[in-house]
XYZ file of C-alpha atoms in Angstrom:
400
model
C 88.849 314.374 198.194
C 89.972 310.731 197.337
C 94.054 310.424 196.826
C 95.166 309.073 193.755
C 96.408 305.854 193.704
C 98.083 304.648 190.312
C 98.374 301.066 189.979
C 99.882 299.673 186.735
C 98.357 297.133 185.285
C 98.452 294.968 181.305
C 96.435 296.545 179.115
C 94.158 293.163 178.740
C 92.786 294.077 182.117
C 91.015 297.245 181.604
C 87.612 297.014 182.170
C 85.170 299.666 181.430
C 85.100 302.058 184.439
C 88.700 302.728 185.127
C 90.213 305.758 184.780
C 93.560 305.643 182.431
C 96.104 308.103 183.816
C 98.977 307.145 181.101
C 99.922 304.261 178.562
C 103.234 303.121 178.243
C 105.683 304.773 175.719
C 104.649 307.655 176.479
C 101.625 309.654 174.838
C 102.131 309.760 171.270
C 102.294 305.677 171.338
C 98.747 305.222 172.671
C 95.921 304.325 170.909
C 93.591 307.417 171.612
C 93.159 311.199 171.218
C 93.378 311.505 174.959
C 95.610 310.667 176.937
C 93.997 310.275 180.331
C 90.271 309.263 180.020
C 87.782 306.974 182.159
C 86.923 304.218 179.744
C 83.213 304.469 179.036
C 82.886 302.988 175.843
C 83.258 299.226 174.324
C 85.100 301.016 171.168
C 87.774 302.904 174.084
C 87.816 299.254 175.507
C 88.802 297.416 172.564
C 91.382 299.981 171.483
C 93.038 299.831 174.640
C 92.970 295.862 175.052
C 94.163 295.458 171.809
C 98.052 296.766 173.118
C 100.753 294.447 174.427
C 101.553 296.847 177.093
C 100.617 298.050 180.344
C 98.391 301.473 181.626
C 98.571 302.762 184.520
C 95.182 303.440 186.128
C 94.261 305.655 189.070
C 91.617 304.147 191.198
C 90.639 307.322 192.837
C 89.127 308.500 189.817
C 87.946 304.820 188.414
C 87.276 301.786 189.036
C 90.314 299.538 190.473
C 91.309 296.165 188.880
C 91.145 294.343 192.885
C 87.385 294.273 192.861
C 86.962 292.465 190.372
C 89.480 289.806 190.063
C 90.117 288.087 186.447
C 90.845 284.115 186.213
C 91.769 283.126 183.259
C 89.792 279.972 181.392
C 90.948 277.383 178.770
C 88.715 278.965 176.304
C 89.912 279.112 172.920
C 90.515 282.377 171.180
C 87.604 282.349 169.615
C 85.164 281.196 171.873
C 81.926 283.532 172.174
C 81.396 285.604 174.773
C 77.991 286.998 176.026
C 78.345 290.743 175.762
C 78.716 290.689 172.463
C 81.865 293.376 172.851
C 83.985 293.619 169.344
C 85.292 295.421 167.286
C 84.014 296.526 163.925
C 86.292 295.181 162.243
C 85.403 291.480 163.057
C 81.993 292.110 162.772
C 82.152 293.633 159.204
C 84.017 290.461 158.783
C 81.276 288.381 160.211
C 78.578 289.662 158.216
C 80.090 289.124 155.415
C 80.682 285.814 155.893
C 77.803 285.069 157.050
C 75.518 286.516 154.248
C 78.134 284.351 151.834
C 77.363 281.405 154.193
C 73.634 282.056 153.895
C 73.464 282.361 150.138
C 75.433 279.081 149.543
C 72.576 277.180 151.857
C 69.809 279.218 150.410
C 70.662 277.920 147.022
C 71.193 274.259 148.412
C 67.697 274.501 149.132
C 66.672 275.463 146.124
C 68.320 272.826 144.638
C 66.486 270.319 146.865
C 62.997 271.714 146.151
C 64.088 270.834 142.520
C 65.100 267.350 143.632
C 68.932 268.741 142.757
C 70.424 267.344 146.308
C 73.465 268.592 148.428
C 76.687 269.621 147.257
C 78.836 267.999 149.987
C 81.626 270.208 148.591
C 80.098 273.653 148.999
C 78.530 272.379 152.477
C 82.628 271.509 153.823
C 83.864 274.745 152.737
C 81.127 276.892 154.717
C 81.569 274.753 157.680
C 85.923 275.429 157.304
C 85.006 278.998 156.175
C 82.876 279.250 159.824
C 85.614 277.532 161.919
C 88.371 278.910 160.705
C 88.200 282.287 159.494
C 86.794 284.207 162.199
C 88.548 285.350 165.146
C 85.413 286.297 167.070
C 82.862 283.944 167.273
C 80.493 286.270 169.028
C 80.380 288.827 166.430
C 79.012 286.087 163.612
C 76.784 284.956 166.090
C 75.413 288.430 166.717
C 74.755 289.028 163.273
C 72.802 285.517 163.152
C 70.884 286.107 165.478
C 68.857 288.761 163.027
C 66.772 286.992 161.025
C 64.709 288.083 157.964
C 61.611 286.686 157.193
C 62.423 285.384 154.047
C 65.967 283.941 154.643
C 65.157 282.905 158.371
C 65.777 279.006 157.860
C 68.927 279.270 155.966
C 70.595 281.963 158.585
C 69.468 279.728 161.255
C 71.182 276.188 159.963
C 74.180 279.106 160.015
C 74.304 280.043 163.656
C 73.849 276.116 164.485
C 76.065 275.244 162.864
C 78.635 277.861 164.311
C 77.108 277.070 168.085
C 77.862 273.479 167.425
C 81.701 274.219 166.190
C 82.215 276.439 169.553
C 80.367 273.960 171.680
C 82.527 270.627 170.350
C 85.749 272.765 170.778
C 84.935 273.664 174.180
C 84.351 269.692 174.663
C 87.976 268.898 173.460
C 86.531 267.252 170.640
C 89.158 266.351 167.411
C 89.202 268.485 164.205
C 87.808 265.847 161.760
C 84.270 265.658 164.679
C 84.357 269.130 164.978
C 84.054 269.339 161.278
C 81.417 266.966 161.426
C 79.287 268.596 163.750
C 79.415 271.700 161.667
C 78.407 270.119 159.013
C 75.612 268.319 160.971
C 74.644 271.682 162.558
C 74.527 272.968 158.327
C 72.192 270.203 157.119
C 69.936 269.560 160.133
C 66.701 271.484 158.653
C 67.464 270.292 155.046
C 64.106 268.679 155.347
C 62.423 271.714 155.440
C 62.807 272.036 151.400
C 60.126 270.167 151.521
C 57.378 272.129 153.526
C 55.233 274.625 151.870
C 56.397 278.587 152.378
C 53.177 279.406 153.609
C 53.782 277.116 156.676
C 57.487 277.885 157.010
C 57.339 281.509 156.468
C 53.308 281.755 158.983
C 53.804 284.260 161.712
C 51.268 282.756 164.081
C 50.767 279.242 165.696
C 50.542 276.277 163.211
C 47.244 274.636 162.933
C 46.672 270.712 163.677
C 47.413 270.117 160.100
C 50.125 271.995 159.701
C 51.949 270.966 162.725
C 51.809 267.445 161.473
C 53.302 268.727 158.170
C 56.100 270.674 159.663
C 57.156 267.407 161.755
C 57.717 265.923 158.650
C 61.016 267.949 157.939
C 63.499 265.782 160.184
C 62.436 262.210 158.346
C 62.685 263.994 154.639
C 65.527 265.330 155.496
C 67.314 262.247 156.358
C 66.136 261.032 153.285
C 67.555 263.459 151.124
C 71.053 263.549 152.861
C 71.152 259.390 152.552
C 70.563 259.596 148.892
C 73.722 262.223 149.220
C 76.896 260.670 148.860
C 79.720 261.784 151.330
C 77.207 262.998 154.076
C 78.855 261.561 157.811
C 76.625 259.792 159.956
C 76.496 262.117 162.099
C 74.384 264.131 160.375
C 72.442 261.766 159.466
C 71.762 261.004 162.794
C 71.441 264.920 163.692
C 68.915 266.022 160.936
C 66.554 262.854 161.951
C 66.843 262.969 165.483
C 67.177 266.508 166.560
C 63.722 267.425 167.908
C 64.217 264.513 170.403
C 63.773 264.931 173.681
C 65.545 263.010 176.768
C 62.302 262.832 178.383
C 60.226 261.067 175.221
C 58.326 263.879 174.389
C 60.269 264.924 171.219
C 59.609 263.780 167.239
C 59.467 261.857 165.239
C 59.873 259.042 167.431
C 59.728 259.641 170.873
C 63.146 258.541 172.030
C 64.589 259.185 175.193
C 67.636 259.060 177.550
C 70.578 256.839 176.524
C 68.068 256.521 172.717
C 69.383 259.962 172.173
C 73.483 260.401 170.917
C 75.718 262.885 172.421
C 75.683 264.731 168.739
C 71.727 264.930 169.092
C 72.207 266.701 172.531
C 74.562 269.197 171.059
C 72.248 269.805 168.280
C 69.443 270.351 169.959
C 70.836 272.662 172.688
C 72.283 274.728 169.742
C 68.610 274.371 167.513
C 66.513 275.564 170.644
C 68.897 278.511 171.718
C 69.182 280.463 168.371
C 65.509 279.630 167.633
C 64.561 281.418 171.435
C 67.258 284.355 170.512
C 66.727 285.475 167.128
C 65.633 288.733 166.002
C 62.604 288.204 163.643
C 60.319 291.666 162.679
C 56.863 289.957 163.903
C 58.205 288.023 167.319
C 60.130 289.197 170.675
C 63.418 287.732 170.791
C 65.062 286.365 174.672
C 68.316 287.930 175.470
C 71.148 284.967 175.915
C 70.717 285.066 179.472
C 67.088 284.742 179.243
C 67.339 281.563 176.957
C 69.623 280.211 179.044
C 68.030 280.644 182.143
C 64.791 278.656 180.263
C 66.668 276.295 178.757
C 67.674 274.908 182.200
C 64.847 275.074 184.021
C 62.876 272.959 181.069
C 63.411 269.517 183.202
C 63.495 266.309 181.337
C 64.676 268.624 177.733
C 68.616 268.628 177.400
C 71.206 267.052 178.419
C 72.519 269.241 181.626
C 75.967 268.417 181.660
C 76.144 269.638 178.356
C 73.668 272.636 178.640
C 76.193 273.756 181.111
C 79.565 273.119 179.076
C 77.412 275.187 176.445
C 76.985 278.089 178.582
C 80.975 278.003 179.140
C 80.843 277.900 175.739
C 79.121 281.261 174.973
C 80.017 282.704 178.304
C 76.343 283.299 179.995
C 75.594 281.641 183.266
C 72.114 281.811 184.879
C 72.516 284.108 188.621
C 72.531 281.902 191.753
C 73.985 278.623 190.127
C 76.846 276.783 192.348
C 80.005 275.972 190.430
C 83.313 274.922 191.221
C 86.014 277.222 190.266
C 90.103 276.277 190.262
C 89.086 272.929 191.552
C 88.940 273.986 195.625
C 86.581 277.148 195.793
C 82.449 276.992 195.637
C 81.504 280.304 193.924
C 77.594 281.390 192.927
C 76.983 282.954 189.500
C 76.589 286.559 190.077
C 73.550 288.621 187.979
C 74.741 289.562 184.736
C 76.812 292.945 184.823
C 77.067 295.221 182.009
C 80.126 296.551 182.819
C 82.938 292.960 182.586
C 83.625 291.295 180.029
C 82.534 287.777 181.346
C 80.203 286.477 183.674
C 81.384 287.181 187.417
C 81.442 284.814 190.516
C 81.468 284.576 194.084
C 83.451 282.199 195.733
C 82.552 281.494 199.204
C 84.105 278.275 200.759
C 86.738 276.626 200.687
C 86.414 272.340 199.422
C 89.871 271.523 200.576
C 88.984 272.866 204.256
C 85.133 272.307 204.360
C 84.371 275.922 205.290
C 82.827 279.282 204.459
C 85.648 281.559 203.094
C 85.415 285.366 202.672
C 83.665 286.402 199.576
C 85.557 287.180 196.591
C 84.021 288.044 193.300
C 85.967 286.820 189.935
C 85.429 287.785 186.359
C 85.751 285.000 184.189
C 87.572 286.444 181.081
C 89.199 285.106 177.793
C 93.024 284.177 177.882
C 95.742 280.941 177.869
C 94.822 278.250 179.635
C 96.509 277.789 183.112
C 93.982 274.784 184.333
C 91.106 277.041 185.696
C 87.536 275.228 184.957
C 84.186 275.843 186.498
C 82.300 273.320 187.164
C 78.550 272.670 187.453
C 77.893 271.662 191.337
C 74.930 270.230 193.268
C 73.856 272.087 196.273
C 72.892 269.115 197.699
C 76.395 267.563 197.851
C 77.941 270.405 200.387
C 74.866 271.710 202.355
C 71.715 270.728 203.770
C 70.427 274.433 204.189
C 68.106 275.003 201.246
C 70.082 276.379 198.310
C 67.773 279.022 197.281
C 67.850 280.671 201.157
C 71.662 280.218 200.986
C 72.160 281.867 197.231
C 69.836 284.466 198.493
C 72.381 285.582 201.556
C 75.748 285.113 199.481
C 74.476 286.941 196.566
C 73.386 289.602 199.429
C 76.734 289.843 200.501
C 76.079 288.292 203.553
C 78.535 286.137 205.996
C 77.498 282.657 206.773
């Protein structure tokens, strides 16, 4: 039998797994009924994270905080992260904001179908209401991501434009272009007002026909937000331009590369991921990963630097990518485990000394900034074995 070992450690750094053997201040100051347990739930989990205090853990009985070590990103608080873990609290929150959210663009719809236009006004205070109200971003995104038939459009101009808020914070962008982009990510299927139910609302493939009048939403739209006054350019630019593609295979026009602004590359990285992860009754929906992981390899699409700053930006990480962590260490993305709160690393050599390092496997998890990054790398640069036999061994476990 295994000796215990109790190791103290802040309460921020439980992960489920370990066994709690005591909480500081004693027993009637902690946060359960119990008060030793091994944490096996996400409910246990967020109780216990949400102390300023330590626990002591024994690692005979649990799992022990040196496997896994956590870095620490400059994330902001309320960037999203992957697993979806929160409390019920913020997600009662988030649902009700977003069905108030939803409403307000449902009925500017409406009002454009009956040649009404946009109220700039109630447009600003969703976007505020979505950037600043909500302490967990990946609790409104979660309940996004289910869509009803009849309300699917105006819940998905939602979630974009909450992707794009989280993905121009994470890109250090100022609070008057953040608000911009929200409002870009708001208005960018306005257009559709104009397309007929029974082509927005069929459940199978469009015909010839009606794929020609569906591509007509991005050039209507722009229309309708030029005729509004107090509309920024950039969504202007957004709602006609967001189908692009930086290969020339997008609509309406067919731009590509440097054609295509930064604020279109956001947009359409945010359009194409809740569109692939939404939960409709009559398709499958992809997991985050899964999107992800198809978003990148769809050469010639999006913009890859910022694909990748986007998957910082929601916390999901396709297994066997290189990155750069802390600025000196090559790590490979790790498969996506259940049981962290963050995707997980291995670093493996060393760019300061040019050499293979002993593995060490980090969990990238929320916190203050203290100057870690990761960093998207190319294989190419370090090694001249072929990447996919050398992710194969490190991923293994295996020594150089």
């Amino acid at each position: 039998m295994r000796t215990s070992l109790l190791k103290s450690i802040r309460a921020e750094q439980a992960t489920l797994g370990m066994y709690v053997h005591s909480f500081a201040g004693g027993w009637l100051s902690h946060p359960l009924w119990r008060s030793q347990l091994l944490i096996s739930s996400d409910e246990e989990l967020v109780l216990i994270r949400s102390r300023n205090s330590e626990i002591v853990i024994d690692t005979a009985k649990g799992r022990d905080i040196a496997t896994i070590r956590p870095i620490r990103a400059p994330v902001s608080p309320d960037s999203m992260r992957a697993s979806g873990r929160f409390g019920r609290a913020d997600q009662a929150r988030a649902a009700e904001l977003a069905q108030r959210s939803k409403t307000i663009v449902d009925a500017m719809f409406a009002d454009c179908r009956l040649g009404k236009g946009v109220s700039t006004a109630d447009i600003l205070a969703i976007v505020d209401d979505i950037a600043n109200s909500l302490n967990n971003m990946a609790a409104f995104i979660s309940v996004t991501r289910l869509k009803a038939k009849d309300d699917q459009t105006y819940t998905h101009s939602v979630a974009v434009c909450a992707l794009m808020i989280s993905l121009a914070r994470v890109l250090g962008y100022p609070t008057a272009a953040v608000r911009n982009l929200g409002m870009a990510g708001l208005l960018h299927d306005i257009g559709k007002s104009t397309i007929s139910p029974d082509i927005l609302l069929k459940t199978g493939p469009l015909n010839e026909a009606e794929t020609i009048e569906m591509r007509r939403h991005p050039a209507q739209g722009h229309d309708i937000l030029s005729a509004t006054p107090g509309v920024p350019t950039v969504a202007l630019d957004v709602c006609l331009h967001h189908h692009e593609r930086l290969d020339g295979l997008g609509y309406p026009f067919g731009l590509k590369a440097e054609a295509i602004s930064p604020a279109t590359r956001i947009a359409s990285i945010c359009d194409v991921y809740d569109a692939m992860t939404s939960i409709r009754p009559y398709t499958t929906s992809k997991s985050p990963l899964e999107a992800v992981t198809e978003m990148e390899s769809a050469d010639g699409q999006f913009d890859r630097a910022l694909l990748f700053r986007f998957m910082g930006s929601i916390g999901v990480y396709p297994a066997g990518k290189l990155v750069r962590i802390k600025g000196d260490r090559l790590a490979i993305t790790l498969p996506h485990n259940h049981n962290c709160m963050g995707p997980v690393f291995r670093t493996f050599y060393s760019t300061v000394d040019t050499r293979f390092i002993r593995h060490q496997d980090v969990i990238l998890v929320e916190g203050l900034a203290d100057g870690t990054t990761v960093i998207a790398e190319d294989p190419g640069r370090w090694f001249s074995e072929p990447w996919a036999t050398m992710a194969a061994r490190i991923m293994a476990g295996k020594p150089k």
